[in-house]
Coordinates of C-alpha atoms in Angstrom, one line a residue:
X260 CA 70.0 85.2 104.4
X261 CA 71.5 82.0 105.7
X262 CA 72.1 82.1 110.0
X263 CA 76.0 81.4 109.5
X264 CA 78.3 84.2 108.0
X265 CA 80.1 82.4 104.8
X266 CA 82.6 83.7 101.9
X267 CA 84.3 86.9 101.9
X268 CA 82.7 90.7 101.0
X269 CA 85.0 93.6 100.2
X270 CA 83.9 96.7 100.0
X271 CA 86.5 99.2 98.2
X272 CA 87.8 100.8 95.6
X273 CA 88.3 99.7 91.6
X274 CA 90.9 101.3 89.6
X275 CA 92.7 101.0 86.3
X276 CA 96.4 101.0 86.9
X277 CA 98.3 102.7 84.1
X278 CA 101.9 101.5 85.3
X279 CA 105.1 103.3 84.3
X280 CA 108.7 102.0 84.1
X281 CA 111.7 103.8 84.4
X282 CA 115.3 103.8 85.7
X283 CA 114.5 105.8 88.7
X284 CA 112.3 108.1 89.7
X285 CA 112.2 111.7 89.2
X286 CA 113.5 114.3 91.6
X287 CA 110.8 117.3 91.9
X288 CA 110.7 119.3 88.8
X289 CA 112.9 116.9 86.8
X290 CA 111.5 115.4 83.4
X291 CA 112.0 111.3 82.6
X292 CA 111.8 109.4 80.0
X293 CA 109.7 106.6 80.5
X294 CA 110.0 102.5 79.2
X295 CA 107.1 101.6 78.8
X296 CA 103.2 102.1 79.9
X297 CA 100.7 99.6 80.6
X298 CA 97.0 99.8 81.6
X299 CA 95.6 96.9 84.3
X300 CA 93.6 96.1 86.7
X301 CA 93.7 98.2 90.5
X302 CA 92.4 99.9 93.0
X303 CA 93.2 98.2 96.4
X304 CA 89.4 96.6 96.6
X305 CA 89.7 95.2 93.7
X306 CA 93.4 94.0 94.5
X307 CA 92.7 92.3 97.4
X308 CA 89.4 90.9 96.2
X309 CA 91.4 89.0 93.3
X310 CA 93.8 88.2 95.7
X311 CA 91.3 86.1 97.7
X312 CA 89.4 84.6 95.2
X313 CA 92.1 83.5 93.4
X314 CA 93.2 81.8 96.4
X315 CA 89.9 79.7 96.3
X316 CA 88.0 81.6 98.6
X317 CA 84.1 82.7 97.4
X318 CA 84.3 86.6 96.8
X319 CA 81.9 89.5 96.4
X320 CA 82.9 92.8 95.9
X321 CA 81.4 95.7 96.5
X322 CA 82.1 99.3 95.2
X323 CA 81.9 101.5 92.1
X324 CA 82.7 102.1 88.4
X325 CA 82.5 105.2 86.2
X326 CA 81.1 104.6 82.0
X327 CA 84.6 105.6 80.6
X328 CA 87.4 103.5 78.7
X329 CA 89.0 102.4 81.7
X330 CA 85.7 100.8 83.2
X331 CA 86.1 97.3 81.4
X332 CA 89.7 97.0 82.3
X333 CA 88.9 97.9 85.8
X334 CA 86.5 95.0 86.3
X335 CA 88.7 92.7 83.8
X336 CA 90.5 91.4 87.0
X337 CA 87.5 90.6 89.5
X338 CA 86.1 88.8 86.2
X339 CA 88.7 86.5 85.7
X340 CA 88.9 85.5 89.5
X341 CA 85.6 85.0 89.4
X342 CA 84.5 87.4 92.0
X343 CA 81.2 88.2 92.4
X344 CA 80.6 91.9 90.7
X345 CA 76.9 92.3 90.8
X346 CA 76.7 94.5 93.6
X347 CA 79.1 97.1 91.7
X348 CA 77.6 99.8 90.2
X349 CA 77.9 102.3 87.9
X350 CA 78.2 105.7 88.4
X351 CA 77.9 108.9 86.0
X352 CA 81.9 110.2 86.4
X353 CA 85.1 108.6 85.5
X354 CA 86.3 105.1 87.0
X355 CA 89.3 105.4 89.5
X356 CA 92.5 105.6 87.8
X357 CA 96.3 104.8 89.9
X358 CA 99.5 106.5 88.0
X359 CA 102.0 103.9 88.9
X360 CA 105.7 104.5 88.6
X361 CA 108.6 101.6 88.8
X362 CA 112.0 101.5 88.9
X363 CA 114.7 99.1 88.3
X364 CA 114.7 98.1 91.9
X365 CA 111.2 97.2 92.0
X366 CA 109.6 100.8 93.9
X367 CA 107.0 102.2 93.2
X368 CA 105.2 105.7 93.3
X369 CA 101.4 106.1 92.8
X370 CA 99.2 108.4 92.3
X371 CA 95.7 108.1 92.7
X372 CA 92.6 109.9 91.4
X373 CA 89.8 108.6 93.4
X374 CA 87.0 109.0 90.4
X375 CA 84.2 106.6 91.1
X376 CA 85.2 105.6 94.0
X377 CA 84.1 108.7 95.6
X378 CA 80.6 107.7 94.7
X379 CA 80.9 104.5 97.8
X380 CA 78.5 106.1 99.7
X381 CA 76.7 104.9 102.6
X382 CA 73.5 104.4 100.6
X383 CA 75.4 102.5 98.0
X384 CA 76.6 99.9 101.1
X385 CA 73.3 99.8 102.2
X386 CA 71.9 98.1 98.9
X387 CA 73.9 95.6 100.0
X388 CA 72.9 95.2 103.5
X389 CA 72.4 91.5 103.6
X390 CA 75.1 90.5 101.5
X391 CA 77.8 92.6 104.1
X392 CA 76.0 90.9 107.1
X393 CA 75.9 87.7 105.5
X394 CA 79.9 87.9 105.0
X395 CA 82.4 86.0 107.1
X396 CA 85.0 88.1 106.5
X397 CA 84.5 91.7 105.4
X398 CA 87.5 93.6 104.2
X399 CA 88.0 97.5 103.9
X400 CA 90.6 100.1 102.9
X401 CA 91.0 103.5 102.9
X402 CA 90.2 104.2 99.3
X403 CA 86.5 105.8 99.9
X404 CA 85.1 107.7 102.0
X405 CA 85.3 107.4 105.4
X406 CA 81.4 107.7 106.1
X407 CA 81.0 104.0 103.7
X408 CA 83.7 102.4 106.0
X409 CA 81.7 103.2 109.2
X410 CA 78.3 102.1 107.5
X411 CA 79.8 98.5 106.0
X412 CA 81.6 97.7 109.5
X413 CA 78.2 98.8 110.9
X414 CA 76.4 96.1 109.1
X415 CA 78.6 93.1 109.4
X416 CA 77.9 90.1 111.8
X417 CA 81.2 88.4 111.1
X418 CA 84.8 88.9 111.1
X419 CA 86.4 92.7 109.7
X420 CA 89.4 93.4 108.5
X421 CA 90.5 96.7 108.2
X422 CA 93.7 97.4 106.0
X423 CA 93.7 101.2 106.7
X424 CA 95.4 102.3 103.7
X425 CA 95.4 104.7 102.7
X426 CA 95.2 106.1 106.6
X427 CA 91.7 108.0 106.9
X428 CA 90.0 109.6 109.9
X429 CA 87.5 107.0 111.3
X430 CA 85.5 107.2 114.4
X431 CA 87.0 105.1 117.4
X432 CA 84.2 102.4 117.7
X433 CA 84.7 101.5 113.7
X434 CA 88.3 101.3 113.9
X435 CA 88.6 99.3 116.8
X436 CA 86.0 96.7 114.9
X437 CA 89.2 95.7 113.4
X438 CA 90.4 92.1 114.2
X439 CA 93.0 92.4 113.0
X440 CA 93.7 96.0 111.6
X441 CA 96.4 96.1 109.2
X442 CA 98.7 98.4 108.4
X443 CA 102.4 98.9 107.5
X444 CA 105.3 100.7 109.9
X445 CA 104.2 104.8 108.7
X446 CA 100.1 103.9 108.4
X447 CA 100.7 102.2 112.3
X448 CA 101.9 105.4 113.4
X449 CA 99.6 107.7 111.8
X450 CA 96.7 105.7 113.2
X451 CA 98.1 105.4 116.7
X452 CA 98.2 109.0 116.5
X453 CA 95.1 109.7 115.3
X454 CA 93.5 107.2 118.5
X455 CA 96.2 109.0 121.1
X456 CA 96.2 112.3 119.9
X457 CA 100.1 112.3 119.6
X458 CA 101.8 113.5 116.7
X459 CA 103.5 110.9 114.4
X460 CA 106.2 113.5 113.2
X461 CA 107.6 114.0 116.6
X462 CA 109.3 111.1 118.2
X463 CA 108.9 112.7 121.4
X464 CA 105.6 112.4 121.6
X465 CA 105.8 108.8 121.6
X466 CA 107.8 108.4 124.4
X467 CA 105.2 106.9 126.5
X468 CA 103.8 104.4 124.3
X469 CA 105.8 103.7 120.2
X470 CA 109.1 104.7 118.9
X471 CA 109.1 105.0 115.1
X472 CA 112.1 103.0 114.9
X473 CA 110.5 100.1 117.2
X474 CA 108.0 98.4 114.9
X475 CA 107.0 95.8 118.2
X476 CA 106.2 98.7 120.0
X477 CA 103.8 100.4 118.1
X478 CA 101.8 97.5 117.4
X479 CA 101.9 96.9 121.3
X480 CA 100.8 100.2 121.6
X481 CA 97.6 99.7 119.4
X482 CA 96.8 96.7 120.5
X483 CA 96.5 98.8 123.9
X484 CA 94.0 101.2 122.5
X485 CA 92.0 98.0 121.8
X486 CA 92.0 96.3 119.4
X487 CA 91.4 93.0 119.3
X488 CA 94.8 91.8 116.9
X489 CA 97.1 94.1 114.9
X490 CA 99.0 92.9 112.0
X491 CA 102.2 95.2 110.5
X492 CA 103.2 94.6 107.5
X493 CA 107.2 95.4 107.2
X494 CA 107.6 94.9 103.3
X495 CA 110.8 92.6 102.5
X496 CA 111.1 91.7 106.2
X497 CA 107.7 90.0 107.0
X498 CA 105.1 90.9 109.4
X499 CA 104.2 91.6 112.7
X500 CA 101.2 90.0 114.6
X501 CA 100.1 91.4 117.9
X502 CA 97.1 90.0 119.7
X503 CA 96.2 89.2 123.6
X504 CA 98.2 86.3 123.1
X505 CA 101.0 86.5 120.7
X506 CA 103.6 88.6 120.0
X507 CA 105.2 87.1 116.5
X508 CA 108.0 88.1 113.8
X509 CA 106.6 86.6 110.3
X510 CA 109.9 86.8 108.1
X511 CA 109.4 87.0 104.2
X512 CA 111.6 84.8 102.2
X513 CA 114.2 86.0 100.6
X514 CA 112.9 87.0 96.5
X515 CA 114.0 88.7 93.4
X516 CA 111.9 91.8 93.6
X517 CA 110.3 92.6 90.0
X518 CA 107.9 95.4 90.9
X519 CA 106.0 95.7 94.4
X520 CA 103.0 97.2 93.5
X521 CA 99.6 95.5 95.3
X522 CA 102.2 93.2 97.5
X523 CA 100.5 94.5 100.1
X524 CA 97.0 93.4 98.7
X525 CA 97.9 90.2 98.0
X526 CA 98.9 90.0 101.5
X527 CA 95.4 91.2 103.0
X528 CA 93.6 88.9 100.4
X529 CA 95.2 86.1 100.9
X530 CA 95.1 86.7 105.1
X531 CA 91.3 87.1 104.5
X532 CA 91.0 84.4 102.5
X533 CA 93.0 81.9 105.3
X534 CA 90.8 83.2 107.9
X535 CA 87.7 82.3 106.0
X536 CA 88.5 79.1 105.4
X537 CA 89.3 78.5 109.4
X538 CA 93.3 79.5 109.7
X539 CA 94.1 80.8 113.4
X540 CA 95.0 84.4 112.5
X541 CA 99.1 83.4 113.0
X542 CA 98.5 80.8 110.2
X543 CA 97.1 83.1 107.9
X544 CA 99.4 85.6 108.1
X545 CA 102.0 83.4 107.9
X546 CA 100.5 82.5 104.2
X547 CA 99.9 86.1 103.7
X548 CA 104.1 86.7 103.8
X549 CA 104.4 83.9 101.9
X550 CA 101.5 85.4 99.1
X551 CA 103.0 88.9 99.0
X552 CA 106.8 87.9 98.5
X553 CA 105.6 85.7 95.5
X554 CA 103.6 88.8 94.2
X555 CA 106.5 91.0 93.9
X556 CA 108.2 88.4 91.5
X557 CA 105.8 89.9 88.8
X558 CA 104.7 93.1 87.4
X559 CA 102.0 94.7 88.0
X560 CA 99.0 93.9 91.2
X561 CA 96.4 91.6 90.0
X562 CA 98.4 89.8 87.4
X563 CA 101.2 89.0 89.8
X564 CA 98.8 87.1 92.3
X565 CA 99.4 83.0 92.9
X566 CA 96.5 80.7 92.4
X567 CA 96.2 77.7 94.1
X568 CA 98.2 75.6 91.4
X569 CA 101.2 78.1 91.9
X570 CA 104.2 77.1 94.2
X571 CA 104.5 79.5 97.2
X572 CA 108.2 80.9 98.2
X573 CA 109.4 78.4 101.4
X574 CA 108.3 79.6 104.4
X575 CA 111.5 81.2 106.7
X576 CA 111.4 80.2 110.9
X577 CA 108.5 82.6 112.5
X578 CA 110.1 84.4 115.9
X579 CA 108.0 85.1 119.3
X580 CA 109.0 88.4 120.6
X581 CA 107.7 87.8 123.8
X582 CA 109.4 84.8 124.9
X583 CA 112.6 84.7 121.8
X584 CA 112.1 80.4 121.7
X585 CA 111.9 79.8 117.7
X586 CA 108.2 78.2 116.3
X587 CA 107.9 75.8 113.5
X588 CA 106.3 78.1 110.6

């Protein structure tokens, strides 16, 4: 194991996405008919795994498979990135599958059936001990269990980023390994809730500390129940970046929005990516807006990332919130 953390590990899920397209969504109860169906390349592992790589940075990723039809497009993606797969393993159930539904406007519904990725367990990290610790940047979601997120951060000697998406119950010490954690507005408030105790239903109870409506204020407020950086993603309008010393508004440019499924992979891949390679954390997520606007110009996740030879969206004028004076993006 070399003495300096290098490259990128994730450790997440791998899905098939069988993507739907419609008009509009159905109401509950109500029967569509559908466009068209295509099968990809998911799971948000996977996602932001491509994401990086295809951004130049040296990937492994770590996670699980099942033996069915979906397993070789599943890995299809990390393949032609040119990720490293070998710690994936194969598992005796079916590979994670994501029902995705878009409409004309570009939103999306998904459903996910977890499948192998269920089988992440904290024995299957631990076969890859040395590569997690040897990882500059580890990246995690909320796609396996809870029990594999705790043993991965557990392990790593360099940076972690936690996208904590979905939002899953994780002990205080593993969360706050985050730096950053990222999260959009609704997965902000769930987790500030689930580290205050407040409920995020009830704007009362955060009173004290975040107001639903005031996305500068929740990530204040998390970055007060310690973490080190918080980044809030805020879809067409940009991001957020709280940390000890900044308090920035990351606009998005303005796009034609094709379908905005794995936008928000692209943007943690591309953030990890940036910090690998040396980016303060406000560069990096300023090319991490700039990665997710482009993504949503395509359909699908993995097939709408950039490479390096694709031309990024211009980059709009980033805001500081804390003092209003206007920063050169």
């Amino acid at each position: 194991m070399s003495t300096e953390p290098s490259g990128i590990v994730v450790v997440g899920s791998i899905n098939a996405d069988l993507v739907v397209t419609l008009e509009r969504h159905p109401q509950p109860g109500e029967t569509l008919l559908g466009r068209t169906m295509t099968v990809m390349p998911g799971g948000k592992g996977a996602n932001q795994a491509v994401a990086a790589a295809n951004l130049g940075a040296r990937t492994t990723m770590i996670g699980a498979v099942g033996q069915d039809a979906y397993t070789v497009v599943a890995l299809s993606g990390l393949h032609a990135a040119g990720v490293d797969t070998s710690a994936i393993q194969r598992v005796g159930t079916t590979t994670g599958v994501a029902i995705v539904e878009v409409d004309d406007g570009g939103e999306n519904t998904i459903v996910v059936i977890p499948g192998a990725n269920a089988e992440v367990t904290p024995e299957l990290v631990a076969a890859s001990a040395e590569t997690i610790a040897d990882a500059a940047v580890l990246v995690l979601q909320g796609e396996i269990p809870a029990t594999s997120v705790a043993a991965s951060v557990a392990l790593a000697r360099g940076r972690v980023v936690i996208n904590l998406a979905p939002v899953i119950n994780l002990d205080r010490a593993t969360l706050l390994r985050a730096d950053p954690l990222v999260v959009n507005e609704h997965e902000g408030a769930l987790v500030l809730a689930q580290l205050t105790g407040s409920d995020p239903s009830d704007p009362a109870d955060h009173a004290d500390h975040a107001d639903h409506a005031d996305h500068a204020q929740t990530t204040r407020a998390l970055l007060a129940c310690g973490f080190a950086s918080v980044v809030m993603t805020l879809g067409g309008s940009g991001a957020l970046l709280a940390s000890a010393t900044d308090l920035l508004e990351i606009p998005a440019p303005t796009v034609q929005v094709v379908d905005t499924t794995g936008a928000g992979d692209a943007f943690t891949g591309a953030l990890a990516a940036r910090l690998s390679a040396g980016d303060s954390l406000a560069d990096a997520v300023r090319v991490a807006v700039l990665v997710g606007a482009f993504a949503v110009g395509t359909e699908g996740a993995q097939p709408s990332y950039p490479s390096l030879t694709d031309q990024l969206p211009a980059a709009p004028t980033t805001s500081s919130i804390t003092t209003g004076q206007e920063t050169d993006a």
